[in-house]
Structures are given as structure tokens and as C-alpha cells.
Amino acid sequence: MAGRRQIAALRLINSIRQHELDAIGAELAGLRAQQSALTDQSAALTQRAIDEQAGSTLETQPYLPGYLSSVDRQQRGLAAEGDALNGQIGTLEDALFEQFRALKTTQTVLSKAQSGAKADADRAEQAALDDASRALFALQRRSL
């Protein structure tokens, strides 16, 4: 079955995979925070446009269409950034899933290797006890 070196290697691989999974998760969290910030910026921009439109006076009315056009351009820019982030998030989610699957596979192999090593050690211990019992029995028979 599995030797100490194989189990040590599997533990190392497991640790590396866990670290990679954590790194992808952290990067994904950062992108989601950026996405949330973009949503907040867009909402604030919309609210400002509504406030400006509601508070416009006769003097500011001629400038309102230009301002609203500018707000629309900014909104489209934020939407484009959001779309790019969505693409990156999708890619990272796929990578996270693959890394999670690889980690679980490694953990399963490690668990089986450890169980096999324990079973081997238990069998060896039992064999040693059996040998000792036979030797003791033989020794007791001779002394009778």
C-alpha cells in the first residue's frame, strides 16, 4: 500500500491545492467587491441625475440634456466595466470549481492511502502478536 513518502507527497499536494483554492476565492471576492462598487456608482449616478433634473431651474434647463447625455455615457461605461467583470468572475468561478474538484480528488486519494497504511500497520502488528503468541505457546508446551 501507500508508503510514508507517498502520504507525505499527497499531503503536500493537498496543501498546495487548498492554497490555490483560497487564492482563487480571494480573487473572486475582490472582483465581486469591484462589481458591487460599480453597481453603487451607477445607482449614485442615476440618483444624482434624478436630483439634478428635479432641481433644475429655467437657467439650468438648457444644460440639462448635455448633462443627462454625459450621465448616460458614464452609465454605459460602468455597464461595460460590469460586463468585463462578469466575464472575469465567470472564468474564476469555473477555475474555482475545477480547483475544488481537484482538491476533493486529492483528499480522497490521501484518505485511502492513509487508511491503507493504517490497515498495513494493523496487519503487521497483528502478525507480530500472532508470532509472539505462537512462540509463547510453543515455549509453554516445551516446559510442560
Coordinates of N, CA, C and O in Angstrom, one line a residue:
M1 N 0.8 -1.2 0.0 CA 0.0 0.0 0.0 C 0.9 1.3 0.0 O 2.0 1.2 -0.4
A2 N 0.3 2.3 0.5 CA 1.0 3.6 0.4 C 2.0 3.7 1.5 O 1.8 3.4 2.6
G3 N 3.2 4.2 1.1 CA 4.3 4.4 2.0 C 4.2 5.8 2.6 O 3.4 6.7 2.2
R4 N 5.1 6.1 3.5 CA 5.2 7.4 4.1 C 5.5 8.5 3.2 O 4.9 9.6 3.3
R5 N 6.3 8.2 2.2 CA 6.7 9.2 1.2 C 5.5 9.6 0.4 O 5.2 10.8 0.0
Q6 N 4.7 8.6 0.0 CA 3.5 8.8 -0.9 C 2.5 9.6 -0.1 O 1.9 10.6 -0.6
I7 N 2.3 9.3 1.2 CA 1.3 10.0 2.0 C 1.8 11.5 2.2 O 1.1 12.4 2.1
A8 N 3.1 11.6 2.5 CA 3.7 13.0 2.6 C 3.5 13.8 1.3 O 3.1 15.0 1.4
A9 N 3.7 13.2 0.2 CA 3.5 13.9 -1.1 C 2.1 14.3 -1.3 O 1.8 15.4 -1.7
L10 N 1.2 13.3 -1.0 CA -0.2 13.6 -1.1 C -0.7 14.8 -0.1 O -1.5 15.6 -0.5
R11 N -0.1 14.8 1.0 CA -0.4 15.9 2.0 C 0.1 17.2 1.4 O -0.6 18.2 1.5
L12 N 1.2 17.2 0.8 CA 1.8 18.4 0.2 C 0.9 18.9 -0.9 O 0.6 20.1 -1.0
I13 N 0.6 18.0 -1.8 CA -0.3 18.3 -2.9 C -1.6 18.9 -2.4 O -2.2 19.9 -2.9
N14 N -2.2 18.2 -1.4 CA -3.4 18.7 -0.8 C -3.3 20.1 -0.3 O -4.2 21.0 -0.5
S15 N -2.2 20.4 0.4 CA -2.0 21.7 0.9 C -1.8 22.7 -0.2 O -2.4 23.9 -0.1
I16 N -1.1 22.4 -1.2 CA -1.0 23.3 -2.4 C -2.3 23.6 -3.0 O -2.6 24.7 -3.3
R17 N -3.1 22.5 -3.2 CA -4.4 22.7 -3.9 C -5.3 23.6 -3.0 O -6.0 24.4 -3.5
Q18 N -5.2 23.4 -1.7 CA -6.0 24.2 -0.8 C -5.6 25.7 -0.8 O -6.5 26.6 -0.9
H19 N -4.3 25.9 -0.9 CA -3.8 27.3 -1.0 C -4.3 27.9 -2.3 O -4.7 29.1 -2.3
E20 N -4.2 27.2 -3.4 CA -4.7 27.7 -4.7 C -6.2 28.0 -4.7 O -6.6 29.0 -5.2
L21 N -6.9 27.1 -4.0 CA -8.4 27.3 -3.9 C -8.6 28.6 -3.1 O -9.5 29.4 -3.5
D22 N -7.9 28.8 -2.0 CA -8.1 30.0 -1.2 C -7.7 31.3 -2.0 O -8.4 32.3 -1.9
A23 N -6.6 31.2 -2.8 CA -6.2 32.3 -3.6 C -7.3 32.7 -4.7 O -7.6 33.9 -4.9
I24 N -7.8 31.7 -5.3 CA -8.9 31.9 -6.3 C -10.1 32.5 -5.6 O -10.7 33.5 -6.1
G25 N -10.4 32.0 -4.4 CA -11.6 32.5 -3.7 C -11.4 34.0 -3.3 O -12.3 34.8 -3.4
A26 N -10.2 34.3 -2.9 CA -9.9 35.7 -2.5 C -10.0 36.6 -3.7 O -10.5 37.8 -3.7
E27 N -9.4 36.2 -4.9 CA -9.5 37.0 -6.1 C -11.0 37.2 -6.5 O -11.4 38.3 -6.9
L28 N -11.7 36.1 -6.4 CA -13.2 36.2 -6.8 C -13.9 37.2 -5.8 O -14.7 37.9 -6.3
A29 N -13.6 37.1 -4.6 CA -14.2 38.1 -3.6 C -13.8 39.5 -4.0 O -14.7 40.4 -3.9
G30 N -12.6 39.7 -4.4 CA -12.2 41.1 -4.8 C -13.0 41.6 -6.1 O -13.4 42.7 -6.1
L31 N -13.1 40.7 -7.0 CA -13.9 41.0 -8.2 C -15.4 41.3 -7.9 O -16.0 42.2 -8.4
R32 N -15.9 40.5 -7.0 CA -17.3 40.8 -6.6 C -17.4 42.1 -5.9 O -18.5 42.8 -6.0
A33 N -16.4 42.4 -5.1 CA -16.4 43.7 -4.4 C -16.4 44.9 -5.4 O -17.1 45.9 -5.3
Q34 N -15.6 44.7 -6.5 CA -15.5 45.7 -7.5 C -16.8 45.8 -8.3 O -17.3 46.9 -8.6
Q35 N -17.5 44.7 -8.5 CA -18.8 44.6 -9.1 C -19.8 45.4 -8.3 O -20.6 46.2 -8.8
S36 N -19.8 45.2 -7.0 CA -20.7 45.8 -6.1 C -20.4 47.4 -6.1 O -21.4 48.2 -6.1
A37 N -19.2 47.7 -6.1 CA -18.8 49.2 -6.2 C -19.3 49.8 -7.5 O -19.8 50.9 -7.4
L38 N -19.2 49.1 -8.6 CA -19.7 49.6 -9.8 C -21.3 49.8 -9.8 O -21.8 50.8 -10.3
T39 N -21.9 48.8 -9.2 CA -23.4 48.9 -9.0 C -23.7 50.2 -8.2 O -24.7 50.9 -8.5
D40 N -23.0 50.4 -7.1 CA -23.2 51.5 -6.2 C -23.0 52.8 -6.9 O -23.7 53.8 -6.8
Q41 N -21.9 52.9 -7.7 CA -21.6 54.1 -8.5 C -22.7 54.4 -9.5 O -23.1 55.5 -9.7
S42 N -23.2 53.3 -10.2 CA -24.3 53.5 -11.1 C -25.5 54.0 -10.5 O -26.2 54.9 -11.0
A43 N -25.9 53.5 -9.3 CA -27.0 53.9 -8.6 C -26.9 55.3 -8.1 O -27.8 56.1 -8.2
A44 N -25.7 55.7 -7.6 CA -25.5 57.1 -7.2 C -25.6 58.1 -8.4 O -26.1 59.2 -8.2
L45 N -25.0 57.7 -9.5 CA -25.1 58.5 -10.7 C -26.5 58.7 -11.2 O -26.9 59.8 -11.5
T46 N -27.3 57.7 -11.1 CA -28.7 57.8 -11.5 C -29.4 58.7 -10.5 O -30.2 59.5 -11.0
Q47 N -29.2 58.5 -9.3 CA -29.8 59.4 -8.3 C -29.5 60.8 -8.4 O -30.3 61.7 -8.3
R48 N -28.2 61.1 -8.7 CA -27.7 62.5 -9.0 C -28.4 63.1 -10.2 O -28.8 64.2 -10.2
A49 N -28.6 62.3 -11.2 CA -29.3 62.7 -12.5 C -30.7 63.1 -12.2 O -31.2 64.1 -12.6
I50 N -31.4 62.2 -11.4 CA -32.8 62.5 -11.0 C -32.8 63.8 -10.2 O -33.7 64.6 -10.4
D51 N -31.9 63.9 -9.2 CA -31.9 65.1 -8.4 C -31.7 66.4 -9.2 O -32.3 67.4 -9.0
E52 N -30.7 66.3 -10.1 CA -30.4 67.5 -11.0 C -31.6 67.8 -11.8 O -31.9 69.0 -12.0
Q53 N -32.3 66.8 -12.4 CA -33.4 67.0 -13.2 C -34.6 67.7 -12.4 O -35.2 68.6 -12.9
A54 N -34.8 67.1 -11.2 CA -35.9 67.7 -10.4 C -35.5 69.1 -9.9 O -36.4 69.9 -9.7
G55 N -34.3 69.4 -9.6 CA -33.9 70.7 -9.1 C -33.5 71.7 -10.2 O -33.0 72.7 -9.8
S56 N -33.7 71.4 -11.4 CA -33.3 72.3 -12.5 C -34.2 73.5 -12.5 O -35.4 73.5 -12.2
T57 N -33.6 74.6 -12.8 CA -34.3 75.9 -12.9 C -34.3 76.3 -14.4 O -33.8 75.7 -15.2
L58 N -35.0 77.5 -14.6 CA -35.0 78.0 -16.0 C -33.6 78.3 -16.5 O -33.3 78.1 -17.7
E59 N -32.7 78.7 -15.7 CA -31.3 79.0 -16.1 C -30.6 77.7 -16.4 O -29.7 77.7 -17.3
T60 N -30.9 76.6 -15.7 CA -30.1 75.4 -16.0 C -30.7 74.4 -17.0 O -30.1 73.5 -17.4
Q61 N -32.0 74.7 -17.4 CA -32.7 73.8 -18.3 C -31.9 73.6 -19.6 O -31.9 72.5 -20.1
P62 N -31.3 74.6 -20.2 CA -30.6 74.4 -21.5 C -29.4 73.4 -21.3 O -29.0 72.8 -22.3
Y63 N -28.9 73.3 -20.1 CA -27.7 72.5 -19.9 C -28.1 71.1 -19.5 O -27.2 70.2 -19.5
L64 N -29.3 70.9 -19.2 CA -29.8 69.6 -18.7 C -29.6 68.4 -19.7 O -29.1 67.4 -19.3
P65 N -30.0 68.6 -21.0 CA -29.8 67.5 -21.9 C -28.3 67.1 -22.1 O -28.0 65.9 -22.2
G66 N -27.4 68.0 -22.1 CA -26.0 67.7 -22.1 C -25.5 66.9 -20.9 O -24.8 66.0 -21.0
Y67 N -26.0 67.4 -19.8 CA -25.7 66.7 -18.5 C -26.2 65.3 -18.5 O -25.5 64.3 -18.2
L68 N -27.5 65.1 -18.9 CA -28.1 63.8 -19.0 C -27.4 62.9 -20.0 O -27.2 61.7 -19.8
S69 N -26.9 63.5 -21.1 CA -26.2 62.7 -22.1 C -24.8 62.2 -21.5 O -24.4 61.1 -21.7
S70 N -24.2 63.1 -20.7 CA -23.0 62.7 -20.0 C -23.2 61.6 -19.0 O -22.4 60.7 -18.9
V71 N -24.3 61.7 -18.3 CA -24.6 60.7 -17.3 C -24.8 59.3 -18.0 O -24.4 58.3 -17.6
D72 N -25.5 59.4 -19.2 CA -25.8 58.2 -20.0 C -24.5 57.5 -20.4 O -24.3 56.3 -20.4
R73 N -23.5 58.4 -20.9 CA -22.2 57.8 -21.3 C -21.5 57.2 -20.2 O -20.9 56.1 -20.3
Q74 N -21.5 57.8 -19.0 CA -20.9 57.3 -17.8 C -21.6 55.9 -17.4 O -20.9 55.0 -17.1
Q75 N -22.9 55.9 -17.5 CA -23.6 54.7 -17.2 C -23.2 53.5 -18.2 O -23.0 52.4 -17.7
R76 N -23.1 53.8 -19.4 CA -22.7 52.8 -20.4 C -21.3 52.4 -20.1 O -21.0 51.2 -20.3
G77 N -20.4 53.3 -19.7 CA -19.0 52.9 -19.3 C -19.0 52.0 -18.1 O -18.3 51.0 -18.1
L78 N -19.8 52.3 -17.1 CA -19.9 51.5 -15.9 C -20.5 50.1 -16.3 O -20.0 49.1 -15.8
A79 N -21.5 50.1 -17.2 CA -22.1 48.8 -17.6 C -21.0 47.9 -18.4 O -21.0 46.7 -18.2
A80 N -20.2 48.6 -19.2 CA -19.2 47.9 -19.9 C -18.1 47.3 -18.9 O -17.7 46.1 -19.1
E81 N -17.8 48.1 -17.9 CA -16.9 47.5 -16.9 C -17.5 46.4 -16.2 O -16.8 45.4 -15.9
G82 N -18.8 46.5 -15.9 CA -19.5 45.4 -15.2 C -19.6 44.2 -16.0 O -19.4 43.1 -15.5
D83 N -19.8 44.3 -17.3 CA -19.8 43.2 -18.2 C -18.4 42.5 -18.2 O -18.3 41.2 -18.2
A84 N -17.3 43.3 -18.3 CA -16.0 42.7 -18.3 C -15.7 42.0 -16.9 O -15.2 40.9 -16.9
L85 N -16.2 42.6 -15.8 CA -16.1 41.9 -14.5 C -16.9 40.6 -14.5 O -16.4 39.6 -13.9
N86 N -18.0 40.6 -15.1 CA -18.9 39.4 -15.1 C -18.1 38.3 -15.9 O -18.2 37.1 -15.4
G87 N -17.5 38.6 -16.9 CA -16.7 37.6 -17.7 C -15.5 37.1 -16.8 O -15.3 35.9 -16.8
Q88 N -14.8 38.0 -16.1 CA -13.7 37.5 -15.3 C -14.3 36.7 -14.1 O -13.7 35.7 -13.8
I89 N -15.4 37.1 -13.6 CA -16.0 36.3 -12.5 C -16.4 34.9 -12.9 O -16.2 33.9 -12.3
G90 N -17.0 34.8 -14.1 CA -17.4 33.5 -14.7 C -16.2 32.6 -14.9 O -16.2 31.4 -14.5
T91 N -15.1 33.2 -15.4 CA -13.9 32.4 -15.6 C -13.3 32.0 -14.2 O -12.9 30.8 -14.1
L92 N -13.3 32.8 -13.3 CA -12.8 32.5 -11.9 C -13.7 31.4 -11.2 O -13.2 30.6 -10.5
E93 N -15.0 31.6 -11.4 CA -15.9 30.6 -10.8 C -15.6 29.2 -11.4 O -15.6 28.2 -10.7
D94 N -15.4 29.1 -12.7 CA -15.0 27.9 -13.4 C -13.7 27.3 -12.8 O -13.6 26.1 -12.5
A95 N -12.7 28.2 -12.7 CA -11.4 27.8 -12.1 C -11.6 27.3 -10.7 O -11.0 26.3 -10.2
L96 N -12.4 28.0 -9.9 CA -12.7 27.6 -8.5 C -13.3 26.2 -8.4 O -12.9 25.4 -7.6
F97 N -14.3 26.0 -9.3 CA -14.9 24.7 -9.3 C -13.9 23.6 -9.7 O -13.9 22.5 -9.0
E98 N -13.1 23.8 -10.7 CA -12.1 22.8 -11.1 C -11.1 22.6 -10.0 O -10.7 21.4 -9.7
Q99 N -10.7 23.6 -9.3 CA -9.7 23.5 -8.2 C -10.3 22.8 -7.0 O -9.7 21.9 -6.4
F100 N -11.6 23.0 -6.8 CA -12.3 22.3 -5.7 C -12.4 20.9 -6.0 O -12.2 20.0 -5.1
R101 N -12.7 20.5 -7.2 CA -12.8 19.1 -7.6 C -11.5 18.4 -7.5 O -11.4 17.3 -7.0
A102 N -10.4 19.1 -7.9 CA -9.1 18.5 -7.8 C -8.7 18.3 -6.4 O -8.1 17.3 -6.0
L103 N -9.0 19.3 -5.5 CA -8.8 19.2 -4.1 C -9.5 18.0 -3.5 O -8.9 17.2 -2.7
K104 N -10.8 17.9 -3.8 CA -11.5 16.7 -3.3 C -11.0 15.4 -3.8 O -10.9 14.4 -3.0
T105 N -10.5 15.3 -5.0 CA -9.9 14.1 -5.5 C -8.6 13.8 -4.7 O -8.4 12.6 -4.3
T106 N -7.8 14.8 -4.5 CA -6.6 14.6 -3.8 C -6.9 14.2 -2.3 O -6.2 13.3 -1.8
Q107 N -7.9 14.8 -1.7 CA -8.3 14.4 -0.4 C -8.7 13.0 -0.3 O -8.4 12.2 0.7
T108 N -9.5 12.5 -1.3 CA -10.0 11.2 -1.3 C -8.8 10.2 -1.5 O -8.8 9.2 -0.8
V109 N -7.9 10.5 -2.4 CA -6.7 9.6 -2.6 C -5.9 9.6 -1.3 O -5.4 8.5 -0.8
L110 N -5.7 10.7 -0.6 CA -4.9 10.8 0.6 C -5.6 10.0 1.7 O -5.0 9.2 2.4
S111 N -6.9 10.1 1.8 CA -7.7 9.3 2.8 C -7.5 7.8 2.6 O -7.3 7.1 3.5
K112 N -7.6 7.4 1.3 CA -7.5 6.0 1.0 C -6.1 5.5 1.3 O -5.9 4.4 1.8
A113 N -5.1 6.3 1.0 CA -3.7 6.0 1.3 C -3.4 5.9 2.8 O -2.8 4.9 3.2
Q114 N -4.0 6.8 3.5 CA -3.8 6.7 5.0 C -4.5 5.5 5.6 O -4.0 4.8 6.4
S115 N -5.7 5.2 5.1 CA -6.4 4.0 5.5 C -5.7 2.8 5.2 O -5.6 1.9 6.0
G116 N -5.1 2.7 4.0 CA -4.3 1.6 3.6 C -3.1 1.4 4.4 O -2.7 0.3 4.8
A117 N -2.4 2.5 4.7 CA -1.2 2.4 5.6 C -1.6 2.0 7.0 O -0.8 1.2 7.6
K118 N -2.7 2.5 7.5 CA -3.1 2.1 8.8 C -3.5 0.6 8.8 O -3.1 -0.1 9.8
A119 N -4.2 0.1 7.8 CA -4.5 -1.3 7.7 C -3.2 -2.1 7.6 O -3.2 -3.2 8.3
D120 N -2.3 -1.7 6.9 CA -1.0 -2.4 6.8 C -0.3 -2.5 8.1 O 0.2 -3.5 8.5
A121 N -0.3 -1.4 8.8 CA 0.3 -1.3 10.1 C -0.4 -2.2 11.1 O 0.2 -2.9 11.9
D122 N -1.7 -2.2 11.1 CA -2.5 -3.1 11.9 C -2.3 -4.5 11.6 O -2.1 -5.4 12.6
R123 N -2.2 -4.9 10.3 CA -1.9 -6.3 10.0 C -0.5 -6.7 10.4 O -0.3 -7.8 10.9
A124 N 0.5 -5.8 10.3 CA 1.8 -6.1 10.7 C 1.8 -6.3 12.2 O 2.5 -7.2 12.8
E125 N 1.1 -5.5 13.0 CA 1.1 -5.6 14.4 C 0.4 -6.9 14.8 O 0.9 -7.6 15.7
Q126 N -0.7 -7.2 14.2 CA -1.4 -8.5 14.5 C -0.5 -9.7 14.2 O -0.5 -10.6 14.9
A127 N 0.2 -9.6 13.0 CA 1.1 -10.7 12.7 C 2.2 -10.9 13.7 O 2.6 -12.0 14.1
A128 N 2.7 -9.7 14.2 CA 3.8 -9.8 15.3 C 3.2 -10.4 16.6 O 3.8 -11.2 17.2
L129 N 2.0 -10.0 16.9 CA 1.3 -10.5 18.1 C 1.0 -12.0 17.9 O 1.2 -12.8 18.9
D130 N 0.6 -12.4 16.7 CA 0.4 -13.9 16.5 C 1.7 -14.7 16.6 O 1.7 -15.7 17.2
D131 N 2.8 -14.1 16.0 CA 4.1 -14.8 16.2 C 4.5 -14.9 17.6 O 5.0 -15.9 18.1
A132 N 4.3 -13.8 18.4 CA 4.7 -13.8 19.8 C 3.8 -14.8 20.5 O 4.3 -15.6 21.4
S133 N 2.5 -14.9 20.2 CA 1.6 -15.9 20.9 C 2.0 -17.3 20.6 O 2.1 -18.1 21.5
R134 N 2.4 -17.6 19.3 CA 2.8 -18.9 18.9 C 4.1 -19.3 19.6 O 4.3 -20.4 20.1
A135 N 5.0 -18.3 19.7 CA 6.3 -18.6 20.3 C 6.1 -18.9 21.8 O 6.7 -19.8 22.4
L136 N 5.2 -18.1 22.5 CA 4.9 -18.3 23.9 C 4.3 -19.6 24.1 O 4.6 -20.3 25.1
F137 N 3.3 -20.0 23.2 CA 2.6 -21.2 23.3 C 3.6 -22.4 23.2 O 3.6 -23.4 24.0
A138 N 4.5 -22.3 22.2 CA 5.5 -23.3 22.0 C 6.4 -23.4 23.2 O 6.8 -24.5 23.6
L139 N 6.8 -22.3 23.7 CA 7.7 -22.3 24.9 C 7.0 -22.9 26.1 O 7.6 -23.7 26.8
Q140 N 5.7 -22.6 26.3 CA 5.0 -23.2 27.4 C 4.8 -24.7 27.2 O 4.8 -25.5 28.2
R141 N 4.6 -25.2 26.0 CA 4.5 -26.6 25.7 C 5.7 -27.4 26.0 O 5.7 -28.5 26.5
R142 N 6.9 -26.7 25.7 CA 8.1 -27.4 25.9 C 8.4 -27.5 27.4 O 9.0 -28.5 27.9
S143 N 8.0 -26.5 28.2 CA 8.3 -26.6 29.6 C 7.3 -27.5 30.3 O 7.6 -27.8 31.5
L144 N 6.3 -28.0 29.7 CA 5.5 -29.0 30.4 C 6.0 -30.3 30.3 O 6.5 -31.2 30.3

